[in-house]
mmCIF file of N, CA and C in Angstrom:
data_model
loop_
_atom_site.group_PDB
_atom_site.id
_atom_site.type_symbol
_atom_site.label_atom_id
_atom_site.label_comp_id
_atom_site.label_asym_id
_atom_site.label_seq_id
_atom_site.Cartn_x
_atom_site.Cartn_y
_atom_site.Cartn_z
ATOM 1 N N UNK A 1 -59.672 71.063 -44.512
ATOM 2 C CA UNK A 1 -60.905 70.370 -44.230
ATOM 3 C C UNK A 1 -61.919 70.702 -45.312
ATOM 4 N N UNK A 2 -63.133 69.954 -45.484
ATOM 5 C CA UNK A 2 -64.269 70.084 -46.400
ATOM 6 C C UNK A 2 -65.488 70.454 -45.662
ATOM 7 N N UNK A 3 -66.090 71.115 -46.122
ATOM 8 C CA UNK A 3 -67.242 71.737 -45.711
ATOM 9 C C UNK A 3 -68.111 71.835 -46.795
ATOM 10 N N UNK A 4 -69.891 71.071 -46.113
ATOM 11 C CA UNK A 4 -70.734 70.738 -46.951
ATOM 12 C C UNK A 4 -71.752 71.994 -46.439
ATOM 13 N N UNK A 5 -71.830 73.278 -48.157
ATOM 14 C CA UNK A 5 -72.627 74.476 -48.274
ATOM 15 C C UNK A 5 -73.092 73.998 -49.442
ATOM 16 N N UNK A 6 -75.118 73.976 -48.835
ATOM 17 C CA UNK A 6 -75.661 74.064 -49.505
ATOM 18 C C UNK A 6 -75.652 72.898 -50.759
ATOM 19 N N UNK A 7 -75.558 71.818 -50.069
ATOM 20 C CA UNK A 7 -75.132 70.549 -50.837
ATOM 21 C C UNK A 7 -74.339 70.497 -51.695
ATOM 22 N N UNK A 8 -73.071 71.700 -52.058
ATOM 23 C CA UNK A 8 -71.770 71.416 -52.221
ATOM 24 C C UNK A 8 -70.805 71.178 -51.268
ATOM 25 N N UNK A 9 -69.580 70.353 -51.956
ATOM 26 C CA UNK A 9 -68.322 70.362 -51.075
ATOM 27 C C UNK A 9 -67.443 70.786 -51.306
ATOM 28 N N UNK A 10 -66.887 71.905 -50.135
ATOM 29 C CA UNK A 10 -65.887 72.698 -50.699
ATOM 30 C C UNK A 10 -64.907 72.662 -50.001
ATOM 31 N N UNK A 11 -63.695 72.825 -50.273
ATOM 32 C CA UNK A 11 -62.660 72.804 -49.583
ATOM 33 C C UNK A 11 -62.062 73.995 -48.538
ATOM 34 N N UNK A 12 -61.818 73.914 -47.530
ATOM 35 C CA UNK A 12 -62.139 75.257 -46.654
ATOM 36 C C UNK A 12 -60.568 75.393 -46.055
ATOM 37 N N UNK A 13 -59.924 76.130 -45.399
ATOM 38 C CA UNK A 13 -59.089 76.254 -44.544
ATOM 39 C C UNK A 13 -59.503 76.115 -43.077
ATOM 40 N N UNK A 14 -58.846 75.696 -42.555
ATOM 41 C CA UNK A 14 -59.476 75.301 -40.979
ATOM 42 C C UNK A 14 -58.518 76.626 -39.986
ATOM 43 N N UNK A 15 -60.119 77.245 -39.846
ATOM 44 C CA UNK A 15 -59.460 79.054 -39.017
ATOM 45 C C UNK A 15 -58.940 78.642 -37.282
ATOM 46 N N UNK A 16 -58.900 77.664 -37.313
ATOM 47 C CA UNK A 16 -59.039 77.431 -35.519
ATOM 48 C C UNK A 16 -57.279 77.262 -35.432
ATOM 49 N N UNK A 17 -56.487 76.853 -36.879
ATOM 50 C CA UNK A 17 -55.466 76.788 -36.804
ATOM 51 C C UNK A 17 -54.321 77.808 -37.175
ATOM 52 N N UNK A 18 -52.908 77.482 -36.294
ATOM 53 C CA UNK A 18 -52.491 78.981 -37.027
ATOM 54 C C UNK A 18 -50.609 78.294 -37.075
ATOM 55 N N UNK A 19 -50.188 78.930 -37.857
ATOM 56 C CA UNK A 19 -48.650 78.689 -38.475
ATOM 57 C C UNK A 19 -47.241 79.091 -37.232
ATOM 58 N N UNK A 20 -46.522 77.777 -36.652
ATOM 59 C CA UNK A 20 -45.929 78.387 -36.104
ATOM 60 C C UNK A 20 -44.361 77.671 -36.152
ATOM 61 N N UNK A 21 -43.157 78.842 -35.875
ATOM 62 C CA UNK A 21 -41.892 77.883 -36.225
ATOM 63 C C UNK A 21 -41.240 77.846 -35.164
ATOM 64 N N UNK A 22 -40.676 76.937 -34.074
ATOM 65 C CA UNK A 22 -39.486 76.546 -33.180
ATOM 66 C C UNK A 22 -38.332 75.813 -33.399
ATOM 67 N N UNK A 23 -37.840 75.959 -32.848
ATOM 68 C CA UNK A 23 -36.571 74.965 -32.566
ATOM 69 C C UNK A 23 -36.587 73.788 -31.904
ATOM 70 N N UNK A 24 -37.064 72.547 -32.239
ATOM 71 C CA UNK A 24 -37.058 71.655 -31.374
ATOM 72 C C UNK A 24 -35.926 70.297 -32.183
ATOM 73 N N UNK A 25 -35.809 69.441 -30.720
ATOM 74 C CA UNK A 25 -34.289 68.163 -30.645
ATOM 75 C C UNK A 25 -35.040 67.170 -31.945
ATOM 76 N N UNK A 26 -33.671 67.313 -33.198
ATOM 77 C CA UNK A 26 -33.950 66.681 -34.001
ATOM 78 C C UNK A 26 -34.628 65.416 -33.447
ATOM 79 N N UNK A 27 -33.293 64.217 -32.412
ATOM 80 C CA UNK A 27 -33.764 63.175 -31.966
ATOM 81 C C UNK A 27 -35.522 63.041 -31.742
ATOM 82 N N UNK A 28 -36.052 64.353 -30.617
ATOM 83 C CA UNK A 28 -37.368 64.390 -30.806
ATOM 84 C C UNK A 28 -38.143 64.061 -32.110
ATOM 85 N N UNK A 29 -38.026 64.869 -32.999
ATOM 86 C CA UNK A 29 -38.316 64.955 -34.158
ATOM 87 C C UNK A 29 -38.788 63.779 -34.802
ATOM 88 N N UNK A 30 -37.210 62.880 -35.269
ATOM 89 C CA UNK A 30 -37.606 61.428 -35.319
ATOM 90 C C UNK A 30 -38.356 60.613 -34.848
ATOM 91 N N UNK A 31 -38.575 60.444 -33.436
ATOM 92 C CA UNK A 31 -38.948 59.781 -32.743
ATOM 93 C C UNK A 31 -40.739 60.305 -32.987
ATOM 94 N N UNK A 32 -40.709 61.006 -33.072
ATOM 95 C CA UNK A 32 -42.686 61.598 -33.240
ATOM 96 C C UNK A 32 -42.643 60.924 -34.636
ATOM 97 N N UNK A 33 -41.827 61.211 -35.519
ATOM 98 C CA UNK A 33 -42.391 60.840 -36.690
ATOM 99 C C UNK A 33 -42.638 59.343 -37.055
ATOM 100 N N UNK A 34 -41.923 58.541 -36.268
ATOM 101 C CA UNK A 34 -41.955 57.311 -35.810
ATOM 102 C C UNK A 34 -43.153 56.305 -35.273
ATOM 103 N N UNK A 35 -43.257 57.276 -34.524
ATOM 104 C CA UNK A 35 -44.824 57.118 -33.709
ATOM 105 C C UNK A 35 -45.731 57.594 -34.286
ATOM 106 N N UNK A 36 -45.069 58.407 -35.244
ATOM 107 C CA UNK A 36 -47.037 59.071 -36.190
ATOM 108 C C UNK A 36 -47.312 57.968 -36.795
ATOM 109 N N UNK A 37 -46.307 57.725 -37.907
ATOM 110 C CA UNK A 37 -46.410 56.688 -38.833
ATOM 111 C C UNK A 37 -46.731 54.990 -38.237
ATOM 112 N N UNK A 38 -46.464 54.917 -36.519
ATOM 113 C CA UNK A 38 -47.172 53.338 -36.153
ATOM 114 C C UNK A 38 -48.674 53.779 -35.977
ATOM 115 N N UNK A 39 -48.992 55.120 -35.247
ATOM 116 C CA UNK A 39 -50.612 55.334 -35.270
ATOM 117 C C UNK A 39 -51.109 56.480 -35.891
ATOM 118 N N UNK A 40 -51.050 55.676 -37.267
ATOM 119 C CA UNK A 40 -51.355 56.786 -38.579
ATOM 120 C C UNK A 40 -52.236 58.380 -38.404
ATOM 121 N N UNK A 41 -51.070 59.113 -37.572
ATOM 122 C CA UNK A 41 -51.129 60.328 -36.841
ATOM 123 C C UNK A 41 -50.576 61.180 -38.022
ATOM 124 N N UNK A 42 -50.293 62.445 -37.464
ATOM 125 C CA UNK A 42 -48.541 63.536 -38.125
ATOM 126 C C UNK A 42 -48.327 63.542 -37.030
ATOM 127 N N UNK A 43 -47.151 63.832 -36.715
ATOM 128 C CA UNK A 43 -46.389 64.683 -35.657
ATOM 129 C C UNK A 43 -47.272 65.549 -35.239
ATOM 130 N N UNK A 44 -47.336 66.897 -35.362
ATOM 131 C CA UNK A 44 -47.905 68.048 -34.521
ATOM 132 C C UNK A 44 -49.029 67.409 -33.506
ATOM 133 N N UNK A 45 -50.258 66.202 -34.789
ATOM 134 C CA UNK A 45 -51.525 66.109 -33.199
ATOM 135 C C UNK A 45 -50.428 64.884 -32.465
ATOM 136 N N UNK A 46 -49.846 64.551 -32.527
ATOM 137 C CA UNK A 46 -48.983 63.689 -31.604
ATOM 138 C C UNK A 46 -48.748 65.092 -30.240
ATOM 139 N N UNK A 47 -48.124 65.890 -30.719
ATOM 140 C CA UNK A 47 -47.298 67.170 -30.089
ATOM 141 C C UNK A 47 -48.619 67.786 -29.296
ATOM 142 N N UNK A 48 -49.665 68.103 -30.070
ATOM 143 C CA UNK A 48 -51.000 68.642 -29.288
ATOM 144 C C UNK A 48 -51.398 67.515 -28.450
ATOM 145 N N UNK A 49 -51.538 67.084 -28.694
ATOM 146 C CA UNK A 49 -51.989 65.800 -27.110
ATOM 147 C C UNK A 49 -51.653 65.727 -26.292
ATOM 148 N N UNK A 50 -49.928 65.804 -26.459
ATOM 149 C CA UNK A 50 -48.741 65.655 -24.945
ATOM 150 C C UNK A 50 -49.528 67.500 -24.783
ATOM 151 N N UNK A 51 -49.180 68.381 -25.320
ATOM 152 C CA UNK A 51 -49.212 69.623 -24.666
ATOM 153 C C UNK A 51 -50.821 69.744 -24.308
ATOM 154 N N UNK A 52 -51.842 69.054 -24.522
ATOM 155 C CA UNK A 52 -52.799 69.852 -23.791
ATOM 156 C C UNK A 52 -53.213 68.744 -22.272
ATOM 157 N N UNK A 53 -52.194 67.381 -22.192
ATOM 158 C CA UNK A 53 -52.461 66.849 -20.966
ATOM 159 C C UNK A 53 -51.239 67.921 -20.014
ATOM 160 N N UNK A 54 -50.035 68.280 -20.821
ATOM 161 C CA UNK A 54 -48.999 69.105 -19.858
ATOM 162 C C UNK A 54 -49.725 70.162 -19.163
ATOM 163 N N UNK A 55 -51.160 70.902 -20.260
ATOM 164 C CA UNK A 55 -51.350 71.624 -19.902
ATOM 165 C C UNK A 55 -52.265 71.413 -18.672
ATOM 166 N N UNK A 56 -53.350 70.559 -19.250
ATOM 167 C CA UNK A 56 -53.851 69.586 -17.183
ATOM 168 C C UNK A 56 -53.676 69.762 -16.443
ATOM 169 N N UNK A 57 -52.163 69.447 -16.696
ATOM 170 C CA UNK A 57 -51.441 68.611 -15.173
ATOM 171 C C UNK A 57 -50.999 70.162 -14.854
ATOM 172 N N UNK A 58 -50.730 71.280 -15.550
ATOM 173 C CA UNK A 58 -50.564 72.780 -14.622
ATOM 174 C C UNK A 58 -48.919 72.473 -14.023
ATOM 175 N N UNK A 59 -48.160 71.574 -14.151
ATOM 176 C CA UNK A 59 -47.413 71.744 -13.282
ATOM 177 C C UNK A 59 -46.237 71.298 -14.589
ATOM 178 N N UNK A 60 -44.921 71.670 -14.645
ATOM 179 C CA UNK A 60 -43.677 71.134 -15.078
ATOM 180 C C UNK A 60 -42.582 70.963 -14.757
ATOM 181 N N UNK A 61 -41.531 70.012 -14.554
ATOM 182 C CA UNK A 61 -40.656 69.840 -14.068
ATOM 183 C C UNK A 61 -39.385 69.677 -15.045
ATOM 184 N N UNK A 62 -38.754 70.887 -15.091
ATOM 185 C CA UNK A 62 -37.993 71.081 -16.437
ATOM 186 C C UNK A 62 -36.653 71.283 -15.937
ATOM 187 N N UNK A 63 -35.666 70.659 -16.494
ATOM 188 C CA UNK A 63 -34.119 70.834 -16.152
ATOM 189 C C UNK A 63 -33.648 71.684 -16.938
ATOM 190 N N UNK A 64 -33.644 72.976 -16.954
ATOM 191 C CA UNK A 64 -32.946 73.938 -18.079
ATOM 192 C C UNK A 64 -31.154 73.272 -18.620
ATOM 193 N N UNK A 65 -30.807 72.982 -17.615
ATOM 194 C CA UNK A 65 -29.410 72.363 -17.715
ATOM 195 C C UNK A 65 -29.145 71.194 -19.212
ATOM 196 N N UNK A 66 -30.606 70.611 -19.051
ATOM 197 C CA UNK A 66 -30.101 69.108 -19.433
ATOM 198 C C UNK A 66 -31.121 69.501 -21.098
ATOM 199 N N UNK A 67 -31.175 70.783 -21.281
ATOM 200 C CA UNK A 67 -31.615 71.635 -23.086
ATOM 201 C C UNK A 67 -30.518 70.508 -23.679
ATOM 202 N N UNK A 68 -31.205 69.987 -24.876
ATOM 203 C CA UNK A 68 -30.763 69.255 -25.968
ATOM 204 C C UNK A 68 -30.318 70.255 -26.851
ATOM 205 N N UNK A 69 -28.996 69.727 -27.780
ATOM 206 C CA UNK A 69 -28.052 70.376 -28.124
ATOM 207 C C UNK A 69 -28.358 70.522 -29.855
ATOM 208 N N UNK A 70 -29.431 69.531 -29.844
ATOM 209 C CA UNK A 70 -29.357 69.350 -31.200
ATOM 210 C C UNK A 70 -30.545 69.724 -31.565
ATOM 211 N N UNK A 71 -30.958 70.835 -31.679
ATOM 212 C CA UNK A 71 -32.355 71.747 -31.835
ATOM 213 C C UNK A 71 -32.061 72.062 -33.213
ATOM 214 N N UNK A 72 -33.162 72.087 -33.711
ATOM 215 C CA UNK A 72 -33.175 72.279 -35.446
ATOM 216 C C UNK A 72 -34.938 72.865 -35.816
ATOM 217 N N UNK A 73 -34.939 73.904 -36.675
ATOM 218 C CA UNK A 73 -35.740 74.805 -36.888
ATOM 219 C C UNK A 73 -36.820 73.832 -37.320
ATOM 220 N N UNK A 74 -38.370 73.361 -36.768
ATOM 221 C CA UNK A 74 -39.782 72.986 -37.060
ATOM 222 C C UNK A 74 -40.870 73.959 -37.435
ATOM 223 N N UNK A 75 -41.040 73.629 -38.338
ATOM 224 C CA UNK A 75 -42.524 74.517 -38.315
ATOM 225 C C UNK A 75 -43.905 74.052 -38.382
ATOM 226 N N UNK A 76 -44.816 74.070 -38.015
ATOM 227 C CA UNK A 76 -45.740 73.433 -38.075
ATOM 228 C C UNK A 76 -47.267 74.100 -37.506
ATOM 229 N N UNK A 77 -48.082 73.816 -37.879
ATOM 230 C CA UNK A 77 -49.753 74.267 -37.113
ATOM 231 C C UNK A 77 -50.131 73.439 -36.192
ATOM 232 N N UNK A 78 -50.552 74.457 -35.324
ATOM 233 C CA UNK A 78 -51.309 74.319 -34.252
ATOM 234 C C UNK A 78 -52.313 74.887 -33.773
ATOM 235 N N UNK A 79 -53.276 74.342 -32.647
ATOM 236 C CA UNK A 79 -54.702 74.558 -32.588
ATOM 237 C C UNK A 79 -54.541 76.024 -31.986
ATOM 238 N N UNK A 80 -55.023 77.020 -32.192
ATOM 239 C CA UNK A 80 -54.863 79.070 -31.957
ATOM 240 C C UNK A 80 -55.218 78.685 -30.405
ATOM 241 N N UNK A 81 -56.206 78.215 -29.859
ATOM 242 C CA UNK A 81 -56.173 78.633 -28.320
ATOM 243 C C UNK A 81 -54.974 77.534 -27.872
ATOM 244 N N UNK A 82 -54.258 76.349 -28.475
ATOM 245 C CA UNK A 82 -53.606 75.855 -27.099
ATOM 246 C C UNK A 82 -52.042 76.610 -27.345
ATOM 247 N N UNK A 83 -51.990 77.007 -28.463
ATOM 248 C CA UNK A 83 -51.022 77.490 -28.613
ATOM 249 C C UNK A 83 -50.950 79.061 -27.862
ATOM 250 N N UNK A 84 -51.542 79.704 -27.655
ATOM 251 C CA UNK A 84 -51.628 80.543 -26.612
ATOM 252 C C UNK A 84 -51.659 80.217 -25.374
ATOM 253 N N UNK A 85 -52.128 79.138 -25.124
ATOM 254 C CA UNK A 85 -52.254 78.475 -23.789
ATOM 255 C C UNK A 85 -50.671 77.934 -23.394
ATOM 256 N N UNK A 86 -49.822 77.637 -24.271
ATOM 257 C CA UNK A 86 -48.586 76.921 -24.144
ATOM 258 C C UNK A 86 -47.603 78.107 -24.034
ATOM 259 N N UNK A 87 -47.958 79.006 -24.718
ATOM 260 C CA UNK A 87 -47.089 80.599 -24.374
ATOM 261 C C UNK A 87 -47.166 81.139 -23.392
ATOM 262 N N UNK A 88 -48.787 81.319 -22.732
ATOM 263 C CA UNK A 88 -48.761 81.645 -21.513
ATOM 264 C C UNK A 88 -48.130 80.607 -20.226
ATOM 265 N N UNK A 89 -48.649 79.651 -20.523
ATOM 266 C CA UNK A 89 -47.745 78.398 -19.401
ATOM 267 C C UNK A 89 -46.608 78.576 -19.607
ATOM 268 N N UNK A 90 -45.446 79.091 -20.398
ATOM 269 C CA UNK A 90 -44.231 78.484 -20.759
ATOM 270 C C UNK A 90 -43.999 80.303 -20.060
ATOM 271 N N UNK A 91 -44.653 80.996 -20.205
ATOM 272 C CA UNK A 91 -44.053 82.433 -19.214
ATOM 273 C C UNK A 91 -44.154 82.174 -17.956
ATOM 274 N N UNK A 92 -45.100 81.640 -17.717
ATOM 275 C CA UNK A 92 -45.924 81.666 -16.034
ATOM 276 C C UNK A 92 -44.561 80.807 -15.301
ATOM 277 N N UNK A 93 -43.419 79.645 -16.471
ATOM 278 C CA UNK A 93 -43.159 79.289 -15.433
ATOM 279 C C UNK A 93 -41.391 79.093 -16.052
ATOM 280 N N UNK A 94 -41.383 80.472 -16.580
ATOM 281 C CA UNK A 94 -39.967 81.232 -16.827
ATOM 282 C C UNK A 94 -39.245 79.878 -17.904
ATOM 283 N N UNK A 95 -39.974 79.142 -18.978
ATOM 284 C CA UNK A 95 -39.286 78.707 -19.969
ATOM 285 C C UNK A 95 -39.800 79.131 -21.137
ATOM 286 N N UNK A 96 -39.168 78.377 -22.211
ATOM 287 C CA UNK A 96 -39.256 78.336 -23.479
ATOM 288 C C UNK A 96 -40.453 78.167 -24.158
ATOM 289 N N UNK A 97 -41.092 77.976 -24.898
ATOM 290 C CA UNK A 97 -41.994 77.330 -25.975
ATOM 291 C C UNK A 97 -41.434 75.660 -26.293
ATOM 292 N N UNK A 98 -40.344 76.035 -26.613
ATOM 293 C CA UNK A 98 -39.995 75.182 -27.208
ATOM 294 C C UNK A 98 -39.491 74.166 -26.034
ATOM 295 N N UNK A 99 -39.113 74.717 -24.887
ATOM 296 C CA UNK A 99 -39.026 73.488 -23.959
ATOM 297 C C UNK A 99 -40.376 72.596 -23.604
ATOM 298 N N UNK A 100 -41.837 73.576 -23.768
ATOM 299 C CA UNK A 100 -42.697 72.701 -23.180
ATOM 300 C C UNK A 100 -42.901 72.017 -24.280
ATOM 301 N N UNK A 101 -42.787 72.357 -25.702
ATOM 302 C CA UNK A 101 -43.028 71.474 -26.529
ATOM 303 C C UNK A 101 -42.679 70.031 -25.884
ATOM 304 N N UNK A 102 -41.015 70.086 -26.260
ATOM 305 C CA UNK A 102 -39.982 68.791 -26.196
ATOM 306 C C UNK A 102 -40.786 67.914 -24.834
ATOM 307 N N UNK A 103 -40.830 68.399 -23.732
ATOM 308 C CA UNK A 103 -41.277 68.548 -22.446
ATOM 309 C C UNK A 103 -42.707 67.268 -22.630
ATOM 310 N N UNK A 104 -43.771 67.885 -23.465
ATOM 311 C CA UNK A 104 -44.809 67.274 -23.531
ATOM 312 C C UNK A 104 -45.255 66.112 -24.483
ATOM 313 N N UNK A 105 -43.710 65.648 -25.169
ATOM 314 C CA UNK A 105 -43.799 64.567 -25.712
ATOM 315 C C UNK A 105 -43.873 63.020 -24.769
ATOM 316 N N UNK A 106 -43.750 63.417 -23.508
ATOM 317 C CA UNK A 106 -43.481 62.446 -22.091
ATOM 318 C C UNK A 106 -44.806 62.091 -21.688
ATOM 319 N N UNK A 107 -46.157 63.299 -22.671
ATOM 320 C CA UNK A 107 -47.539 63.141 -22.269
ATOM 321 C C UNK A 107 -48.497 63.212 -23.245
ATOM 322 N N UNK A 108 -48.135 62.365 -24.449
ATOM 323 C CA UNK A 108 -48.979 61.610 -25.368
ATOM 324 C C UNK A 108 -49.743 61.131 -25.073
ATOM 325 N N UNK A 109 -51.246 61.127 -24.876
ATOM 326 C CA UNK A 109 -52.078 59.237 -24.918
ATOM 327 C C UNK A 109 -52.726 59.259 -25.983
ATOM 328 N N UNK A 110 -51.687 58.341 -26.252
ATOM 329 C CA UNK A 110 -51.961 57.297 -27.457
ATOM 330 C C UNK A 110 -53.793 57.304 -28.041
ATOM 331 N N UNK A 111 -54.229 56.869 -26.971
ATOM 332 C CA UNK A 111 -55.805 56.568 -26.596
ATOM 333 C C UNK A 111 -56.681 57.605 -27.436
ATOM 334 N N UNK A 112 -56.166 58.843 -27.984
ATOM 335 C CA UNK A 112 -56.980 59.928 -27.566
ATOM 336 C C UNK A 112 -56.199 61.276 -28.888
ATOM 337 N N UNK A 113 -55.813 60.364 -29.801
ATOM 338 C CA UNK A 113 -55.334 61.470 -30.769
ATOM 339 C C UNK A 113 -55.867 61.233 -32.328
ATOM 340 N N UNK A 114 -55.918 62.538 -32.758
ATOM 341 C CA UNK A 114 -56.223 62.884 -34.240
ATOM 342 C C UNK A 114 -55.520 61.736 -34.997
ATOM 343 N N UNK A 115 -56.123 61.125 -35.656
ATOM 344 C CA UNK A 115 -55.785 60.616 -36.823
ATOM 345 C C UNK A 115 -55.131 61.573 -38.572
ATOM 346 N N UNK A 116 -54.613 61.106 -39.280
ATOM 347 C CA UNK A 116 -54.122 61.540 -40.581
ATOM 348 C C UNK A 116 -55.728 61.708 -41.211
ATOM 349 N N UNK A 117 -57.053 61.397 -41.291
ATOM 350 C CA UNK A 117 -58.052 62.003 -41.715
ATOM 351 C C UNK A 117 -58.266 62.717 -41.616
ATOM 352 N N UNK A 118 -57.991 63.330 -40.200
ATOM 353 C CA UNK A 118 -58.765 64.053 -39.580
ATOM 354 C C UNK A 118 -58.618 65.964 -40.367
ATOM 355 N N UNK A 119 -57.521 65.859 -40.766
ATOM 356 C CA UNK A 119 -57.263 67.218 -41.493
ATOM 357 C C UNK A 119 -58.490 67.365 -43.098
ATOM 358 N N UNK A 120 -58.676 65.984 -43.338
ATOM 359 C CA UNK A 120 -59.971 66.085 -44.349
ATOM 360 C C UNK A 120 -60.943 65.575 -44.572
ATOM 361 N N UNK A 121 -61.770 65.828 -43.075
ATOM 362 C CA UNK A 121 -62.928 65.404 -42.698
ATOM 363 C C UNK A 121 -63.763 66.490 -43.132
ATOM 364 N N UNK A 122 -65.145 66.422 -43.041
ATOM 365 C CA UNK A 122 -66.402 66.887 -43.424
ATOM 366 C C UNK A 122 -66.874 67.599 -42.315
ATOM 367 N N UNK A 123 -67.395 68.921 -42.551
ATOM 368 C CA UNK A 123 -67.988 69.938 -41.428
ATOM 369 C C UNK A 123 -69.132 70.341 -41.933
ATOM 370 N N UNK A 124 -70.342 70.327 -41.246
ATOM 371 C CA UNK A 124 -71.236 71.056 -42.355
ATOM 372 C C UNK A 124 -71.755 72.292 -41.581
#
């Protein structure tokens, strides 16, 4: 992001975010990137949207059984409190990380996500 000091613009790192790597279903994978590129998104705020309505709704209904087979190493940033928020939910209710990820792609709205600017917008 850019940040306007003192009527310069400088290029800043955005501290609210932090570096993280899972395993999530290639198929997933595709399919976000799919949908970034129709609503000129990335993936991850696609991924933060479903996970902070999963996180809302407080409740998940997860089939450990029916874990996709085809998990392949992601890495990516995410916002520092929901990502704590998704660790603690994903203990509270004896899964993965990476399941609520996959999990909260079912709770996108569309309506209500970061755009591809948005990583180099102006803060002052």
């Amino acid at each position: 992001m850019w940040k306007l000091v003192s009527g310069r613009i400088i290029q800043t790192t955005d501290e609210t975010r932090i570096k993280f790597r899972t395993n999530i279903s290639q198929e997933i994978l595709e399919k976000l990137e799919e949908l970034s590129e129709r609503h000129n998104t990335h993936s991850n705020y696609l991924l933060e949207n479903g996970l902070w309505n999963v996180l809302a709704a407080g409740v998940i209904e997860f089939d450990k059984n029916l874990r996709p087979a085809d998990r392949i190493q992601y890495k990516t940033t995410y916002d520092k409190e929901l990502l704590e928020s998704v660790k603690e939910f994903a203990k509270d209710h004896k899964l993965f990380i990476n399941d609520v990820i996959e999990y909260s792609v079912g709770y996108i709205d569309f309506k209500d996500i970061k755009t591809k600017e948005h990583k180099n917008r102006l803060e002052s």
